[in-house]
């Protein structure tokens, strides 16, 4: 009888070990937040939300920002995080395909992978947390460009890198919306500032010099929009070339209020990071993320307490919520 009990006890212990090692619930959350670039204020703001959610959950969280805005730099951070024992990766991708082998390898080792802000191919993650629908962002950028350009004229785009997943999708939808609803607004050029202030400033200057008739620069990047607005504000182009796009209110406040004809739109970035953590926890705990499934957020969510998984451009995704347009009338109401 004692032998039987010993065998049963051993079986229970073995079963317990196997259930805790399959990447499901029961293991403590150890989250690596891997943005496109560690020094970008947008991602630093998102990390405040990541850390807030981690504090609520008692999870260990680390900001693993690469020093270069390249896929190779992110792959290095991904591999290092897995090697260090992190069991959850929250990634804003620099390239939709180049990260997939490293992310698939991580998932094969039991690591939960959730993307946010910028997606990868569907087989490289469990679910994508999107700031808004890509089509909606493109439509909003098109309307903003038309409004700020007076409904007609040439405009230029200042983006991040040629391979930036989210910016490329937004720009594509923006161009389609311009053609359909604002045919008198023409995109004459797209420049890439690599999400670096110096390069973005140089590209802004080049656009204005090469295309002196442009009425607006659209920058769907929080780094590019500040560089463009700052350059225009201090140049002869002030009052002639408008700047719009996606930017943090604290970064853009000066240029929105100084008569530079600048405006910006964005979602609550801090809450974006917060929601991404709770989505990752849901997946880690074995929660379903097929289209139509519900995912509960945390008590500190500034938006919905529960979100529905929808079908996005690449695959299953969860939408954060609507963006806010920052103008001289409301920009002082926001602090991020």
CSV table of N, CA and C in Angstrom, one decimal, residues 130-213:
chain,number,residue,atom,x,y,z
A,130,UNK,N,-3.7,46.8,-31.4
A,130,UNK,CA,-3.7,47.9,-32.4
A,130,UNK,C,-4.2,49.2,-31.7
A,131,UNK,N,-3.6,50.3,-32.0
A,131,UNK,CA,-4.0,51.5,-31.4
A,131,UNK,C,-5.4,51.9,-31.9
A,132,UNK,N,-5.6,51.7,-33.2
A,132,UNK,CA,-6.9,51.9,-33.8
A,132,UNK,C,-6.9,51.1,-35.1
A,133,UNK,N,-8.0,51.0,-35.8
A,133,UNK,CA,-7.9,50.3,-37.1
A,133,UNK,C,-7.0,51.0,-38.0
A,134,UNK,N,-6.2,50.3,-38.8
A,134,UNK,CA,-5.3,50.9,-39.7
A,134,UNK,C,-6.0,51.8,-40.7
A,135,UNK,N,-7.1,51.3,-41.2
A,135,UNK,CA,-7.9,52.1,-42.1
A,135,UNK,C,-8.4,53.4,-41.5
A,136,UNK,N,-8.8,53.3,-40.2
A,136,UNK,CA,-9.3,54.5,-39.6
A,136,UNK,C,-8.2,55.5,-39.4
A,137,UNK,N,-7.0,55.1,-39.1
A,137,UNK,CA,-5.8,56.0,-38.9
A,137,UNK,C,-5.5,56.6,-40.3
A,138,UNK,N,-5.5,55.8,-41.3
A,138,UNK,CA,-5.3,56.4,-42.7
A,138,UNK,C,-6.3,57.4,-43.1
A,139,UNK,N,-7.5,57.1,-42.8
A,139,UNK,CA,-8.6,58.1,-43.1
A,139,UNK,C,-8.5,59.4,-42.3
A,140,UNK,N,-8.1,59.2,-41.0
A,140,UNK,CA,-7.9,60.4,-40.2
A,140,UNK,C,-6.8,61.3,-40.7
A,141,UNK,N,-5.7,60.6,-41.1
A,141,UNK,CA,-4.5,61.4,-41.6
A,141,UNK,C,-4.9,62.1,-42.9
A,142,UNK,N,-5.7,61.4,-43.7
A,142,UNK,CA,-6.1,62.1,-45.0
A,142,UNK,C,-7.0,63.3,-44.7
A,143,UNK,N,-7.9,63.2,-43.8
A,143,UNK,CA,-8.8,64.3,-43.5
A,143,UNK,C,-8.0,65.4,-42.9
A,144,UNK,N,-7.1,65.1,-42.0
A,144,UNK,CA,-6.3,66.1,-41.4
A,144,UNK,C,-5.4,66.8,-42.4
A,145,UNK,N,-4.8,66.1,-43.3
A,145,UNK,CA,-4.0,66.7,-44.4
A,145,UNK,C,-4.8,67.6,-45.2
A,146,UNK,N,-6.0,67.2,-45.6
A,146,UNK,CA,-6.9,68.0,-46.5
A,146,UNK,C,-7.3,69.3,-45.7
A,147,UNK,N,-7.7,69.1,-44.5
A,147,UNK,CA,-8.1,70.3,-43.7
A,147,UNK,C,-7.0,71.3,-43.5
A,148,UNK,N,-5.8,70.8,-43.2
A,148,UNK,CA,-4.7,71.7,-42.9
A,148,UNK,C,-4.1,72.3,-44.1
A,149,UNK,N,-4.4,71.7,-45.3
A,149,UNK,CA,-3.9,72.2,-46.6
A,149,UNK,C,-4.9,73.0,-47.3
A,150,UNK,N,-6.1,73.2,-46.7
A,150,UNK,CA,-7.2,74.0,-47.3
A,150,UNK,C,-7.9,73.3,-48.4
A,151,UNK,N,-7.9,71.9,-48.4
A,151,UNK,CA,-8.7,71.2,-49.3
A,151,UNK,C,-8.1,70.9,-50.7
A,152,UNK,N,-6.9,71.5,-50.9
A,152,UNK,CA,-6.3,71.4,-52.3
A,152,UNK,C,-4.8,71.7,-52.2
A,153,UNK,N,-4.0,71.1,-53.1
A,153,UNK,CA,-2.6,71.4,-53.1
A,153,UNK,C,-1.7,70.2,-52.9
A,154,UNK,N,-0.4,70.4,-53.0
A,154,UNK,CA,0.6,69.4,-52.9
A,154,UNK,C,0.9,69.2,-51.4
A,155,UNK,N,1.1,67.9,-51.0
A,155,UNK,CA,1.6,67.6,-49.7
A,155,UNK,C,2.7,66.6,-49.8
A,156,UNK,N,3.5,66.5,-48.7
A,156,UNK,CA,4.5,65.5,-48.6
A,156,UNK,C,4.4,64.7,-47.3
A,157,UNK,N,5.0,63.5,-47.3
A,157,UNK,CA,4.9,62.6,-46.2
A,157,UNK,C,6.3,62.4,-45.6
A,158,UNK,N,6.4,62.6,-44.3
A,158,UNK,CA,7.7,62.3,-43.6
A,158,UNK,C,7.4,61.1,-42.7
A,159,UNK,N,8.0,59.9,-43.0
A,159,UNK,CA,7.7,58.7,-42.3
A,159,UNK,C,9.0,58.3,-41.5
A,160,UNK,N,9.0,57.0,-41.0
A,160,UNK,CA,10.1,56.5,-40.2
A,160,UNK,C,11.1,55.8,-41.1
A,161,UNK,N,11.0,54.5,-41.3
A,161,UNK,CA,11.9,53.8,-42.1
A,161,UNK,C,11.0,53.2,-43.3
A,162,UNK,N,11.7,52.8,-44.4
A,162,UNK,CA,10.9,52.2,-45.5
A,162,UNK,C,10.2,50.9,-45.1
A,163,UNK,N,10.7,50.2,-44.1
A,163,UNK,CA,10.2,48.9,-43.7
A,163,UNK,C,9.2,49.0,-42.5
A,164,UNK,N,8.9,50.2,-42.0
A,164,UNK,CA,8.0,50.3,-40.9
A,164,UNK,C,6.6,49.8,-41.2
A,165,UNK,N,6.2,48.7,-40.5
A,165,UNK,CA,5.0,48.0,-40.8
A,165,UNK,C,3.8,48.9,-40.7
A,166,UNK,N,3.6,49.5,-39.5
A,166,UNK,CA,2.4,50.3,-39.3
A,166,UNK,C,2.3,51.5,-40.2
A,167,UNK,N,3.4,52.3,-40.2
A,167,UNK,CA,3.4,53.5,-41.0
A,167,UNK,C,3.1,53.2,-42.5
A,168,UNK,N,3.7,52.1,-43.0
A,168,UNK,CA,3.4,51.8,-44.4
A,168,UNK,C,1.9,51.5,-44.7
A,169,UNK,N,1.3,50.8,-43.8
A,169,UNK,CA,-0.1,50.5,-43.9
A,169,UNK,C,-1.0,51.8,-43.8
A,170,UNK,N,-0.6,52.6,-42.8
A,170,UNK,CA,-1.4,53.9,-42.6
A,170,UNK,C,-1.3,54.7,-43.9
A,171,UNK,N,-0.1,54.8,-44.4
A,171,UNK,CA,0.2,55.7,-45.6
A,171,UNK,C,-0.6,55.2,-46.8
A,172,UNK,N,-0.7,53.9,-46.9
A,172,UNK,CA,-1.4,53.3,-48.0
A,172,UNK,C,-2.9,53.6,-47.9
A,173,UNK,N,-3.5,53.5,-46.7
A,173,UNK,CA,-4.9,53.8,-46.5
A,173,UNK,C,-5.1,55.3,-46.7
A,174,UNK,N,-4.1,56.1,-46.2
A,174,UNK,CA,-4.3,57.6,-46.4
A,174,UNK,C,-4.3,57.9,-47.9
A,175,UNK,N,-3.5,57.4,-48.7
A,175,UNK,CA,-3.5,57.7,-50.1
A,175,UNK,C,-4.8,57.3,-50.8
A,176,UNK,N,-5.3,56.1,-50.4
A,176,UNK,CA,-6.6,55.6,-50.9
A,176,UNK,C,-7.7,56.6,-50.5
A,177,UNK,N,-7.7,57.1,-49.3
A,177,UNK,CA,-8.7,58.0,-48.8
A,177,UNK,C,-8.6,59.3,-49.5
A,178,UNK,N,-7.4,59.8,-49.7
A,178,UNK,CA,-7.2,61.1,-50.5
A,178,UNK,C,-7.7,61.0,-51.9
A,179,UNK,N,-7.4,59.8,-52.5
A,179,UNK,CA,-7.9,59.7,-53.9
A,179,UNK,C,-9.4,59.6,-54.0
A,180,UNK,N,-10.0,59.0,-53.0
A,180,UNK,CA,-11.5,58.8,-53.0
A,180,UNK,C,-12.2,60.0,-52.6
A,181,UNK,N,-11.7,60.8,-51.6
A,181,UNK,CA,-12.5,61.9,-51.0
A,181,UNK,C,-11.9,63.2,-51.2
A,182,UNK,N,-10.6,63.3,-51.3
A,182,UNK,CA,-9.9,64.6,-51.4
A,182,UNK,C,-9.0,64.6,-52.6
A,183,UNK,N,-9.5,64.5,-53.8
A,183,UNK,CA,-8.7,64.3,-55.0
A,183,UNK,C,-7.9,65.5,-55.4
A,184,UNK,N,-8.2,66.6,-54.8
A,184,UNK,CA,-7.4,67.8,-55.1
A,184,UNK,C,-6.1,68.0,-54.2
A,185,UNK,N,-6.0,67.0,-53.3
A,185,UNK,CA,-4.8,67.0,-52.5
A,185,UNK,C,-3.8,65.9,-53.0
A,186,UNK,N,-2.6,66.3,-53.4
A,186,UNK,CA,-1.7,65.4,-54.1
A,186,UNK,C,-0.5,65.1,-53.2
A,187,UNK,N,-0.1,63.8,-53.1
A,187,UNK,CA,1.1,63.5,-52.4
A,187,UNK,C,2.2,63.5,-53.4
A,188,UNK,N,3.2,64.4,-53.2
A,188,UNK,CA,4.3,64.5,-54.2
A,188,UNK,C,5.6,63.8,-53.8
A,189,UNK,N,5.7,63.4,-52.5
A,189,UNK,CA,6.9,62.8,-52.1
A,189,UNK,C,6.8,62.1,-50.7
A,190,UNK,N,7.5,61.1,-50.5
A,190,UNK,CA,7.6,60.5,-49.2
A,190,UNK,C,9.1,60.4,-48.8
A,191,UNK,N,9.4,60.9,-47.6
A,191,UNK,CA,10.8,60.9,-47.1
A,191,UNK,C,10.8,60.1,-45.8
A,192,UNK,N,12.0,59.6,-45.5
A,192,UNK,CA,12.2,58.8,-44.3
A,192,UNK,C,13.2,59.3,-43.4
A,193,UNK,N,12.8,59.7,-42.2
A,193,UNK,CA,13.7,60.3,-41.2
A,193,UNK,C,14.3,59.3,-40.2
A,194,UNK,N,13.9,58.0,-40.3
A,194,UNK,CA,14.5,56.9,-39.5
A,194,UNK,C,14.2,57.1,-38.0
A,195,UNK,N,13.1,57.9,-37.7
A,195,UNK,CA,12.7,58.1,-36.3
A,195,UNK,C,13.9,58.7,-35.5
A,196,UNK,N,14.7,59.5,-36.2
A,196,UNK,CA,15.8,60.2,-35.5
A,196,UNK,C,15.6,61.7,-35.8
A,197,UNK,N,15.7,62.5,-34.7
A,197,UNK,CA,15.5,64.0,-34.9
A,197,UNK,C,16.3,64.6,-36.0
A,198,UNK,N,17.6,64.3,-36.0
A,198,UNK,CA,18.5,65.0,-37.0
A,198,UNK,C,18.1,64.6,-38.4
A,199,UNK,N,18.0,63.3,-38.6
A,199,UNK,CA,17.6,62.9,-40.0
A,199,UNK,C,16.3,63.4,-40.4
A,200,UNK,N,15.3,63.4,-39.5
A,200,UNK,CA,14.0,63.9,-39.8
A,200,UNK,C,14.0,65.4,-40.1
A,201,UNK,N,14.8,66.2,-39.4
A,201,UNK,CA,15.0,67.6,-39.7
A,201,UNK,C,15.6,67.8,-41.1
A,202,UNK,N,16.6,67.0,-41.4
A,202,UNK,CA,17.2,67.1,-42.7
A,202,UNK,C,16.3,66.8,-43.8
A,203,UNK,N,15.5,65.8,-43.6
A,203,UNK,CA,14.5,65.4,-44.6
A,203,UNK,C,13.4,66.4,-44.8
A,204,UNK,N,13.0,67.0,-43.7
A,204,UNK,CA,12.0,68.1,-43.8
A,204,UNK,C,12.5,69.3,-44.6
A,205,UNK,N,13.7,69.7,-44.3
A,205,UNK,CA,14.4,70.8,-45.0
A,205,UNK,C,14.5,70.4,-46.5
A,206,UNK,N,14.8,69.2,-46.8
A,206,UNK,CA,14.9,68.7,-48.2
A,206,UNK,C,13.6,68.7,-48.9
A,207,UNK,N,12.6,68.3,-48.2
A,207,UNK,CA,11.2,68.3,-48.9
A,207,UNK,C,10.8,69.7,-49.2
A,208,UNK,N,11.0,70.7,-48.3
A,208,UNK,CA,10.6,72.1,-48.5
A,208,UNK,C,11.4,72.7,-49.7
A,209,UNK,N,12.7,72.4,-49.7
A,209,UNK,CA,13.5,73.0,-50.7
A,209,UNK,C,13.2,72.4,-52.1
A,210,UNK,N,13.0,71.1,-52.2
A,210,UNK,CA,12.7,70.4,-53.4
A,210,UNK,C,11.3,70.6,-54.0
A,211,UNK,N,10.4,70.8,-53.0
A,211,UNK,CA,9.0,71.0,-53.4
A,211,UNK,C,8.5,72.3,-52.7
A,212,UNK,N,8.9,73.4,-53.2
A,212,UNK,CA,8.5,74.7,-52.6
A,212,UNK,C,7.0,75.0,-52.5
A,213,UNK,N,6.2,74.3,-53.3
A,213,UNK,CA,4.8,74.5,-53.3
A,213,UNK,C,4.0,73.7,-52.4
